[in-house]
Structure formats: structure tokens, C-alpha cells
Tab-separated table of C-alpha atoms and ligand atoms in Angstrom:
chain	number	residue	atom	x	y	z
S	1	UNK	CA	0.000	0.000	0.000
S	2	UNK	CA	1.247	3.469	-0.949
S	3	UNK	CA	1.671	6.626	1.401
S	4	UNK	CA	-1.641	8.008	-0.661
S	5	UNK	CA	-3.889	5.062	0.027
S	6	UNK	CA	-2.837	4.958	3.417
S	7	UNK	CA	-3.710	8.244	4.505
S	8	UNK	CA	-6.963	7.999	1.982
S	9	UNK	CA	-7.953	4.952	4.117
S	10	UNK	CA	-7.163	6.469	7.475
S	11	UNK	CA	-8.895	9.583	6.735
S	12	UNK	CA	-12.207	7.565	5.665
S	13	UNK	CA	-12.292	5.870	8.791
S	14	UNK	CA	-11.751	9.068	10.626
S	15	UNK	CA	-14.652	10.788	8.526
S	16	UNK	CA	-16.965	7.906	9.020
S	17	UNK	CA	-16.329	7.896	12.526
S	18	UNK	CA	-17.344	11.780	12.473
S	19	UNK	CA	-20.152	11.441	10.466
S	20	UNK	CA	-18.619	13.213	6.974
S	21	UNK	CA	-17.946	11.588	3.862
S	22	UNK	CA	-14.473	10.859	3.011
S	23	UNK	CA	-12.902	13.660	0.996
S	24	UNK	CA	-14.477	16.790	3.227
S	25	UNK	CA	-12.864	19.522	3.879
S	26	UNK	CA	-14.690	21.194	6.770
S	27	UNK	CA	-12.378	23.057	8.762
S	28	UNK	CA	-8.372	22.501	8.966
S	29	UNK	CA	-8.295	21.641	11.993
S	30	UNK	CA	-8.929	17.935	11.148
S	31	UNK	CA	-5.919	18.325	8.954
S	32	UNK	CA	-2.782	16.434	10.318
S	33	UNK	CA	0.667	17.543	9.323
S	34	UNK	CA	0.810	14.042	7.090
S	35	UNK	CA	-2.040	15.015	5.723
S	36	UNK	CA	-1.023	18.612	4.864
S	37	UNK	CA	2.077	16.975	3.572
S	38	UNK	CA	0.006	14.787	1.290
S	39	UNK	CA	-2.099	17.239	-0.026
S	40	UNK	CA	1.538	19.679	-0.777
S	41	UNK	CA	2.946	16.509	-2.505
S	42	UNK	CA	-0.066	15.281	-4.558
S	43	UNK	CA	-0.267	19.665	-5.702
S	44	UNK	CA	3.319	19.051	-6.946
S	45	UNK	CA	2.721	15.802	-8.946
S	46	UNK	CA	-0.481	16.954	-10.117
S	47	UNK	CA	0.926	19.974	-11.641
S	48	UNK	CA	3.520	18.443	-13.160
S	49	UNK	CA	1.621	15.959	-15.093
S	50	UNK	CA	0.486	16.103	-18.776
S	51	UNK	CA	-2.374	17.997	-19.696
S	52	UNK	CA	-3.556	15.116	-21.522
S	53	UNK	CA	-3.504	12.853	-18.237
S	54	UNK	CA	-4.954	15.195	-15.854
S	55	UNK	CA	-7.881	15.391	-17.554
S	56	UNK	CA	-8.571	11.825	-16.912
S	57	UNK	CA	-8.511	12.265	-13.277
S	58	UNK	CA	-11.944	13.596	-12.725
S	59	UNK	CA	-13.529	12.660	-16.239
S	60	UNK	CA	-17.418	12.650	-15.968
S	61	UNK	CA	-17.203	13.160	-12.490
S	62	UNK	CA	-20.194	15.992	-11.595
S	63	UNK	CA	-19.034	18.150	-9.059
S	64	UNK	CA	-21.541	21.214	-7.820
S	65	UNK	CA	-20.451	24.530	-6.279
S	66	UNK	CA	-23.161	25.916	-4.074
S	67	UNK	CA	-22.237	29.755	-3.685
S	68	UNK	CA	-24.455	32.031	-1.177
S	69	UNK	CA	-21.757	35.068	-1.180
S	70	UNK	CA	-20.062	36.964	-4.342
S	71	UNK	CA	-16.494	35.383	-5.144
S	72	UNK	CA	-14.314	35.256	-7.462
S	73	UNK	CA	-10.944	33.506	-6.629
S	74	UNK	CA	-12.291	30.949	-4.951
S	75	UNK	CA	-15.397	29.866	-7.681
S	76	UNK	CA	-13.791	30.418	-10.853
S	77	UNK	CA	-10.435	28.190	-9.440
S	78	UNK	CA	-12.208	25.791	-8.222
S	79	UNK	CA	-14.328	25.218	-11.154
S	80	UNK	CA	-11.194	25.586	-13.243
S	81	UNK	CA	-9.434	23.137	-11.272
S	82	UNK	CA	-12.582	20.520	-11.526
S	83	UNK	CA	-12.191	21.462	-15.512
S	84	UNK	CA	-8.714	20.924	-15.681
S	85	UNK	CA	-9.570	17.235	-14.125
S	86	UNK	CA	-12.141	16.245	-16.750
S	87	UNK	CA	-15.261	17.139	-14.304
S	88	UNK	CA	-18.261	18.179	-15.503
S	89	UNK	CA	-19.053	21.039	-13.140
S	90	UNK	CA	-22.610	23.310	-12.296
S	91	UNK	CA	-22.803	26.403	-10.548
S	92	UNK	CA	-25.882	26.980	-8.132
S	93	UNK	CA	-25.899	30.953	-6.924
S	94	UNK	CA	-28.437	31.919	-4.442
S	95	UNK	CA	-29.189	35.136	-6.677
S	96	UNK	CA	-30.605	33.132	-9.499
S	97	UNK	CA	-31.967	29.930	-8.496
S	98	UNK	CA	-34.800	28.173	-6.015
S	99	UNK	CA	-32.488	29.696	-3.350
S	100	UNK	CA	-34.456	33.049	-4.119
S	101	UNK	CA	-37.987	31.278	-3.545
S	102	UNK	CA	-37.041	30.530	-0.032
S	103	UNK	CA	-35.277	26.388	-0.368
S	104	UNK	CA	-33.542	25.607	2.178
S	105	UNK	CA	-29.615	24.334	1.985
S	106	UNK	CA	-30.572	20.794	2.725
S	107	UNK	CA	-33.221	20.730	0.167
S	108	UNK	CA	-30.853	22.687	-2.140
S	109	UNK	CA	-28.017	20.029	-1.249
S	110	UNK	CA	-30.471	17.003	-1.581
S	111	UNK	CA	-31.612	18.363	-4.783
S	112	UNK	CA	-28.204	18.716	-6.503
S	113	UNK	CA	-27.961	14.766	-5.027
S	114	UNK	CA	-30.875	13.815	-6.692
S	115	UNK	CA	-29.122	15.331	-9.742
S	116	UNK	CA	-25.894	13.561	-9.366
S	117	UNK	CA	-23.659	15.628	-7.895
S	118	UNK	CA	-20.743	13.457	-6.101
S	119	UNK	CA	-19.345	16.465	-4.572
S	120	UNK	CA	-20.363	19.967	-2.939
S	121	UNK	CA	-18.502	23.104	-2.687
S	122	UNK	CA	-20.037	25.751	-0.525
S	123	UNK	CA	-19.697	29.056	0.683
S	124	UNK	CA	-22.126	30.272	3.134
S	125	UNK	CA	-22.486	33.312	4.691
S	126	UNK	CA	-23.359	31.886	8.318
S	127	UNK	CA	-20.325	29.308	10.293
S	128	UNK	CA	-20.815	26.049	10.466
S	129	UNK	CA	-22.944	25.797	7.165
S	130	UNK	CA	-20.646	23.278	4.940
S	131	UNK	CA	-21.195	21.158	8.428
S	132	UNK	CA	-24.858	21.058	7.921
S	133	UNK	CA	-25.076	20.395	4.055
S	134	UNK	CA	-22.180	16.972	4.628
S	135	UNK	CA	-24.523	16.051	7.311
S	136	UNK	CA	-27.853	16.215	5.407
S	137	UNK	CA	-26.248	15.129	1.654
S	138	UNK	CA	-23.653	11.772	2.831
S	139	UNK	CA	-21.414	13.841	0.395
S	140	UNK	CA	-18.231	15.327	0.421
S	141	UNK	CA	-18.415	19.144	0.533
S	142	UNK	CA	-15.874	21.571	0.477
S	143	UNK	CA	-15.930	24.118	2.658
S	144	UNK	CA	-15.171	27.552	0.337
S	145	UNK	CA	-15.895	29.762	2.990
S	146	UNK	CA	-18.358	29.903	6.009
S	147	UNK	CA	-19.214	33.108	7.158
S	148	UNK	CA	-16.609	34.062	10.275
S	149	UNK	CA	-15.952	30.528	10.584
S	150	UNK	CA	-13.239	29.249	8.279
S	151	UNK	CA	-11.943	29.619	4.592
S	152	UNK	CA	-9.648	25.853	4.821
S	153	UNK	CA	-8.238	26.172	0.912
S	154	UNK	CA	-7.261	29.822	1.224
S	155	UNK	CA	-5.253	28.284	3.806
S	156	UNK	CA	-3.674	25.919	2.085
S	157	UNK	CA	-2.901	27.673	-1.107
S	158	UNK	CA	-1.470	30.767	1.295
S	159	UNK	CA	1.036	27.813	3.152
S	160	UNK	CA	1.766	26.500	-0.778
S	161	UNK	CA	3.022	29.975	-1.238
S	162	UNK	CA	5.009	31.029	1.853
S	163	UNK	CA	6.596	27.606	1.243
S	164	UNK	CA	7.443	28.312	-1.930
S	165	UNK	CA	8.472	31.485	-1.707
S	166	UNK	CA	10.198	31.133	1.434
S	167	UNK	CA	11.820	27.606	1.093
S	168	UNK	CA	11.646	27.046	-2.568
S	169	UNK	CA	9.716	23.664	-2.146
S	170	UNK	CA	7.473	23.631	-5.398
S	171	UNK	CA	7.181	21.435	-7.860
S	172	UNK	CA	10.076	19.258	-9.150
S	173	UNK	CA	11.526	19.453	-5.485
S	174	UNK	CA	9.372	17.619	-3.895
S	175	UNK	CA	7.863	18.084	-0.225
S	176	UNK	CA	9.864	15.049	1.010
S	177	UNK	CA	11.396	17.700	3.727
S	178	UNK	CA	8.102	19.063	4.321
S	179	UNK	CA	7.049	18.571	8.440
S	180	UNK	CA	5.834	19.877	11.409
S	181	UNK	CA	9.078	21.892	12.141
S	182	UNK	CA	9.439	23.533	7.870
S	183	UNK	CA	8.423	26.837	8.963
S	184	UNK	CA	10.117	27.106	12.237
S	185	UNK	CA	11.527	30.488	13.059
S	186	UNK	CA	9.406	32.296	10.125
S	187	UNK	CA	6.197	34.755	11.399
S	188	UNK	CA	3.515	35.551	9.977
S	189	UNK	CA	1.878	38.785	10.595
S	190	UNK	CA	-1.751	39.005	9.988
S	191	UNK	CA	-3.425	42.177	9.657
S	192	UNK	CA	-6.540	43.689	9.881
S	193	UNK	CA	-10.222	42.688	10.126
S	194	UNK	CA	-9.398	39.310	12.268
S	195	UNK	CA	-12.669	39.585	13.871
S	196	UNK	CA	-14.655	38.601	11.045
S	197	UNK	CA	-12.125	36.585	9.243
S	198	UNK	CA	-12.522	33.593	8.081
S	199	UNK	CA	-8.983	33.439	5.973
S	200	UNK	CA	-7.679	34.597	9.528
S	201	UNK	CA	-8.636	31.436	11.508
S	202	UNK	CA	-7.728	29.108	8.928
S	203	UNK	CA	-3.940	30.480	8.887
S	204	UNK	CA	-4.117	30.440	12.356
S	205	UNK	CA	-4.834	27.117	12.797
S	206	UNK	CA	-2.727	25.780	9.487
S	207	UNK	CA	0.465	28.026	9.626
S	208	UNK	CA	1.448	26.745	13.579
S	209	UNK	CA	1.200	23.033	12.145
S	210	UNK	CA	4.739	23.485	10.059
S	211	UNK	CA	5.981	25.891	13.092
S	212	UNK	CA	5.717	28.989	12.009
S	213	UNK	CA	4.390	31.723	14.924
S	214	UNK	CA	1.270	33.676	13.924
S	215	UNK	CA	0.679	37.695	15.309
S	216	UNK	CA	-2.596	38.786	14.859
S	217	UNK	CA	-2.577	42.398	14.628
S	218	UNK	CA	-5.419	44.898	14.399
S	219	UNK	CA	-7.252	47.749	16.773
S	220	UNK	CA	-9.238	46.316	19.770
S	221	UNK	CA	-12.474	46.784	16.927
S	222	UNK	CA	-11.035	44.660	14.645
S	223	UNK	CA	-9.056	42.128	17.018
S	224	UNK	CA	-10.003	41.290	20.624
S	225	UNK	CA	-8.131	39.704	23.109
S	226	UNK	CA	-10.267	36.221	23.083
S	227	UNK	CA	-8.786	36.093	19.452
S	228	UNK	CA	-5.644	34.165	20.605
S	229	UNK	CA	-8.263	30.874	21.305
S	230	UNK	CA	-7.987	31.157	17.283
S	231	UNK	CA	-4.880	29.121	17.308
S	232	UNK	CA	-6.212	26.631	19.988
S	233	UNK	CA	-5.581	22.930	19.520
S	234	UNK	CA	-2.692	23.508	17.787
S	235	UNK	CA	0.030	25.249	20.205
S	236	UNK	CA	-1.648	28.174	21.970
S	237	UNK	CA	2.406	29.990	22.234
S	238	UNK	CA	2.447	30.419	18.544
S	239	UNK	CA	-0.606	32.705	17.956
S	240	UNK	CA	0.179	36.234	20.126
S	241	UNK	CA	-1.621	39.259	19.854
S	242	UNK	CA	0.850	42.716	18.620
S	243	UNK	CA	-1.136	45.452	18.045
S	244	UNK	CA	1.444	47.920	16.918
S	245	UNK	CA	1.815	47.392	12.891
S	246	UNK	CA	5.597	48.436	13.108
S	247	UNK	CA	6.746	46.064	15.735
S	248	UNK	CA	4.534	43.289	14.024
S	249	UNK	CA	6.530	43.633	10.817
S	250	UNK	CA	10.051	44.358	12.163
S	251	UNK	CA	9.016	40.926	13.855
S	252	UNK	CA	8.172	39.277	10.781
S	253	UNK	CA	8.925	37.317	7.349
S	254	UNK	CA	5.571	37.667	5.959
S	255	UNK	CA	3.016	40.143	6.115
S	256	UNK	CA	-0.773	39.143	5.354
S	257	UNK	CA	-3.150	41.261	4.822
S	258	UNK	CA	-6.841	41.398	5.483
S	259	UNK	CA	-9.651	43.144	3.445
S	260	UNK	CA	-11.531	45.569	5.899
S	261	UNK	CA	-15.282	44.363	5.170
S	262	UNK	CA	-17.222	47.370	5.334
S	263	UNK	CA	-20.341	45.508	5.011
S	264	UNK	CA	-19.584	44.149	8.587
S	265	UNK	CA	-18.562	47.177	10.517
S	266	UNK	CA	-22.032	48.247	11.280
S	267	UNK	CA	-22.450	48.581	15.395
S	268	UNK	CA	-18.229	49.209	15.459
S	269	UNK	CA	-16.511	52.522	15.913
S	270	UNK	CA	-13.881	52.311	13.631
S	271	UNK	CA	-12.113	55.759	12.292
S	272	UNK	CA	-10.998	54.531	9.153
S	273	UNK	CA	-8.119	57.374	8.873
S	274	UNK	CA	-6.979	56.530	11.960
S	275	UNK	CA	-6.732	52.617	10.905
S	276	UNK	CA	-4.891	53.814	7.605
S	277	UNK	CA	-2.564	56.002	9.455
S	278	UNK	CA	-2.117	52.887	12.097
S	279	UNK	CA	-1.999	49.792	9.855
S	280	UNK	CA	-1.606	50.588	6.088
S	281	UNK	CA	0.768	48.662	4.758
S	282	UNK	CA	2.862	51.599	2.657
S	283	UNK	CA	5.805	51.602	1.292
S	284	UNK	CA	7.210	53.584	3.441
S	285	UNK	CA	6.236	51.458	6.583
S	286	UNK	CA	7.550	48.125	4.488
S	287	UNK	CA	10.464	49.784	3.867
S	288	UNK	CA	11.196	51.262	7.322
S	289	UNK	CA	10.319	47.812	9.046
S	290	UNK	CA	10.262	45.039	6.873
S	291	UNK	CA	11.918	45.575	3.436
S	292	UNK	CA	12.312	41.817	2.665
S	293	UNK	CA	8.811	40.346	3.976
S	294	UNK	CA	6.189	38.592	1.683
S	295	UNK	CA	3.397	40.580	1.120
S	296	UNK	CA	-0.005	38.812	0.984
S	297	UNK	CA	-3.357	39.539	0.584
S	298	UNK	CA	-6.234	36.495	0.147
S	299	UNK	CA	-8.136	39.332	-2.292
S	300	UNK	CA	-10.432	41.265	-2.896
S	301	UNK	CA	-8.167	44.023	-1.783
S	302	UNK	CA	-9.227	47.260	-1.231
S	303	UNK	CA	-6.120	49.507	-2.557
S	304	UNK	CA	-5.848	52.694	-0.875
S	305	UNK	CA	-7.382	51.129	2.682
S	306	UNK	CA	-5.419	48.013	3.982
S	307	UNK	CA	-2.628	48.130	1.354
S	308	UNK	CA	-1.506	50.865	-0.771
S	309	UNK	CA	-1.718	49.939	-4.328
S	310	UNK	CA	2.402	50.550	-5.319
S	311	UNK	CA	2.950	47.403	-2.452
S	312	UNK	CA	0.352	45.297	-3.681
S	313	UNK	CA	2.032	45.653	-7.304
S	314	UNK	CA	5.196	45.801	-6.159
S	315	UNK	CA	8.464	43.225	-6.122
S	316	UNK	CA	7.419	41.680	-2.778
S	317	UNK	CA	3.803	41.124	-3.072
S	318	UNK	CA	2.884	37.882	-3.893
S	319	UNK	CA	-0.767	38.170	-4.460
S	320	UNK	CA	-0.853	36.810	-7.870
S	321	UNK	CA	1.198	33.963	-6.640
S	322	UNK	CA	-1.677	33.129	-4.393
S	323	UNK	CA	-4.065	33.098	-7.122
S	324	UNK	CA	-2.099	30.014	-9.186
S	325	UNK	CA	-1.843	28.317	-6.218
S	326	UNK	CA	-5.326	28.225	-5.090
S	327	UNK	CA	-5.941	26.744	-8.594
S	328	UNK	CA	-3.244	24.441	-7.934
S	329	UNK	CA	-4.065	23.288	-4.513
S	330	UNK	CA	-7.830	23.147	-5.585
S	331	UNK	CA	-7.293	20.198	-8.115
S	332	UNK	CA	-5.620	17.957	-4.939
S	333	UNK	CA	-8.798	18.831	-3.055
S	334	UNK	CA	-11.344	17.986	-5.735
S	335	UNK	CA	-8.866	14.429	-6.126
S	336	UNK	CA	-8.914	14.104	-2.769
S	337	UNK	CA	-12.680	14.503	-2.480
S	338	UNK	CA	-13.770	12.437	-5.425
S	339	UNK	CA	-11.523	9.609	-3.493
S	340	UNK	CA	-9.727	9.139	-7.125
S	341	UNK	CA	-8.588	5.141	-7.071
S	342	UNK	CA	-5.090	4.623	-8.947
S	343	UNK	CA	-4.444	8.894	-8.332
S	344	UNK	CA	-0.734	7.504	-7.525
S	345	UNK	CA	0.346	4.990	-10.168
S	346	UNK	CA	-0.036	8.331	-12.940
S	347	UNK	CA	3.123	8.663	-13.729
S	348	UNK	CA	4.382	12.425	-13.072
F	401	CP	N1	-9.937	34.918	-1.181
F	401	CP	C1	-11.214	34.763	-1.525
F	401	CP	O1	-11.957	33.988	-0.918
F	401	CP	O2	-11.621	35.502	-2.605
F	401	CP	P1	-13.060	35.404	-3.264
F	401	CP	O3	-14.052	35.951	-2.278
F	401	CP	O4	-12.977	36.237	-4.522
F	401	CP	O5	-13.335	33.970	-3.550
């Protein structure tokens, strides 16, 4: 038995155990570091294989993504990625469908059953949704996004990068090296609206598995103190709280930063001068305090507010980056999902 199947089989007993098919990706957290590992490696091999054999992987295969919130990254790469495979894909949007008339997700979800889908992707705008819908379907679903709860491929796609990046693992090196000490001694600064983000949690929880130390850093508004339980279950010491953007980045290797969602700061007195003045990330204040970091940003930016526009375009941003690799890691998911028999004997 190869180190694919094994994990495959592992995970299915776990996932039976919990309830969720095989192949769900729910949250992170139920990610072990040989899994993250597995998921790295099978991104590397499926990248590098022919065009012509990829599309094999997933052929026929009908995969549906469910989408109750606006998105771009995440929808188009995924159903990219589940093109690139050979799946047949179908895109359910709550502005024009039964959604509209009042269905509920589990009717919604049963309904794209009925209709063959073998897989879900969803993004919901309330936590815990994607939970719900593998519950009530018996299929996998992908969690693209659950209101404040968690965002798990943004996650991996962001590690793909640092990694890459950082250590120049990608593909044709292999992630052979690739374990729960990688990113020891880098930190990751995370910036902004960490109350209400999802991408936030997910990095939080994710980043600590390979060792690297997480600083969440934001005004009280944006960032209370409860926020360092975001990195619980993991090891509690490697999520701290710095609220002053300079030290943060003097601090740091990589800098990510958040969107502030202006839809969700009804209720919360935020100056939004003040938090440009405070936490911009300028040129100036990358050059002053952290001229070599990574710059990130899980999109849609908003240039001019969390980022100015001459860092987001500029030699150390790797936003773009980002982008590819969410593609990228989205194929292993869909794989991974669709359980994909014989996935390791392609040759790559
Ligand atoms: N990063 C992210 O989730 O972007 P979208 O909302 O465009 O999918």
C-alpha cells in the first residue's frame, strides 16, 4: 500500500467515525501535518503531469459549487481546477436559483444529489454551514468559505506559497522535507479585520502546524483579546496578539493582509483614517520595518485602505502567486474529495 492510500484509508475511517464523507474539507483543523504533507505533494505531482492525463482524473465526475456570497478567486479556481480534471461542473448561486424562492440548503443540497452531484462546494455566509449540508447530503463538501468561521483552501494555497516562496519547495523538489518543524523560526503577521475573518482562523490554525508563529494584529475593533483561542488545539504559544503594525513587521517574514469588510462594521466605531494612518501597509512602513517580507493579501483588496496599491504591485507582493496556487491546490482537493482510485500509479 502506498503513502496516498494509506492516509486515503485512514482519513475515511476518521470521517466515518465523524459522520462526513471521506474527501471533506470542513475546517483545517482535522488536517494532520501528514495530511497537509500529502495534499503539498499530490499539488506538486499533479501539476507536473500532462495535460492530456490530468484530464482523466476527474472525467465525468459531476461536481456542484453551491455559492451564497459573491467570489471570485475561490469559484472560478475551483471550477477551473474541476475542468482541468475532466469534471463536468454546475454552478448553483443563491441570486438566481430556487435559493431566491425561499429552499432551504438541505433541500438545495439534496436536490443537486438527486441530480448527481458526487461532490459539494459551498460558501455560506453563516459558520458552520458546509457542516450542515455533509450532514444532510452523505457527500463530500468543500468548505469555500463559512461566514466568520473558516476559509480551509485559502489556507492551504497561502502555506503553498510562503513555502514556496520562502523555502523554494514547489514542484520538481518535492515536499519530502516538508514537516511539522518547515516553517520554524518564520512569522507571519496578519493584519486587519481578524474579527470577522474567516482566511484569519484558517492560517491560524494551518500556519502553527509546520511551526511557524502567527501575530494577529489589528485595533481592539477589529481584534479582541479572546482572538488568541484562534490558534487553539494547535500550540496556543504560537498565535500572540501585537497590536502595533511596526513592531509586528520588524518581527516578521511575511506580512498578510486582510480586506476591511465594510459591510460588517455596522455597530463598530472604527475611524478609518486613523486605521490607515495605524496599519496601512505603505511603502514607506515596508520599507522602514520590513523591506524583505512577503506581502499577501487572500483578495479582494481594497487599494488605498489596507494596502496601498504601489505594495500590492510591487516586487514583494505575492498576491498573484496566491491566485495560481489556489488553482493548484484546488485540483488535490477535488482528487482528494472524489476519493480518485489509482491517483498515484499516474506517472508524473
Ligand atoms: N480569497 C477569496 O476567498 O476571494 P473570493 O471571495 O474572490 O473567492
Amino acid at each position: 500500500m502506498n503513502w496516498w492510500t494509506e492516509l486515503a484509508l485512514t482519513e475515511r475511517a476518521e470521517m466515518k467515525s465523524s459522520g462526513y464523507a471521506a474527501g471533506s474539507l470542513l475546517t483545517v483543523a482535522d488536517l494532520s501535518v501528514p495530511e497537509v504533507v500529502a495534499i503539498l505533494a499530490a499539488t506538486d505531482r499533479i501539476e507536473r503531469m500532462a495535460s492530456a492525463d490530468r484530464v482523466r482524473m476527474l472525467a465525468g465526475r459531476r461536481i456542484a459549487l453551491l455559492f451564497y456570497e459573491s467570489s471570485t478567486r475561490t469559484r472560478t479556481s475551483f471550477e477551473l481546477a474541476a475542468k482541468s480534471l475532466g469534471a463536468i461542473t454546475t454552478l448553483v448561486s443563491d441570486k438566481s436559483s430556487s435559493i431566491e424562492k425561499g429552499e432551504s440548503l438541505k433541500d438545495t443540497g439534496l436536490t443537486l444529489r438527486a441530480l448527481g452531484a458526487e461532490c459539494i462546494i459551498l460558501r455560506h455566509p453563516s459558520s458552520g454551514a458546509p457542516y450542515l449540508l455533509a450532514k444532510a447530503t452523505g457527500l463530500p463538501v468543500l468548505n469555500a468559505g463559512d461566514g466568520m468561521h473558516e476559509h480551509p483552501s485559502q489556507a492551504l494555497l497561502d502555506l503553498r506559497t510562503i513555502l514556496t516562496r520562502l523555502h523554494g519547495v514547489d514542484a520538481g523538489r518535492g515536499n519530502s522535507k516538508i514537516d511539522g518543524k518547515t516553517l520554524q523560526g518564520v512569522t507571519v503577521v496578519i493584519t486587519g479585520d481578524i474579527l470577522h475573518s474567516r482566511v484569519a482562523r484558517s492560517n491560524a490554525l494551518l500556519l502553527p502546524k509546520l511551526g511557524a508563529r502567527v501575530l494577529l494584529c489589528g485595533p481592539k475593533e477589529l481584534l479582541p483579546e479572546d482572538a488568541l483561542g484562534l490558534g487553539s488545539g494547535v500550540n496556543t504559544s504560537s498565535v500572540e496578539i501585537e497590536r502595533d503594525f511596526d513592531k509586528a513587521l520588524k518581527k516578521s517574514q511575511v506580512a498578510m493582509m486582510l480586506r476591511i469588510q465594510r459591510e460588517r462594521l455596522a455597530g463598530l466605531e472604527l475611524d478609518l483614517g486613523d486605521y490607515i494612518s495605524r496599519y496601512q501597509l505603505n511603502e514607506e512602513r515596508l520599507a522602514a520595518c520590513a523591506p524583505k517580507a512577503l506581502v499577501m493579501h487572500p483578495g479582494p483588496m481594497i487599494r488605498g485602505l489596507e494596502i496601498a496599491g504601489e505594495v500590492a504591485d510591487g516586487p514583494n507582493s505575492a498576491i498573484e502567486e496566491q491566485v495560481r496556487h489556489g488553482l493548484a491546490v484546488r485540483k488535490t482537493l477535488l482528487v482528494r474529495a472524489l476519493g480518485v482510485g489509482g491517483f498515484e500509479s499516474v506517472t508524473v
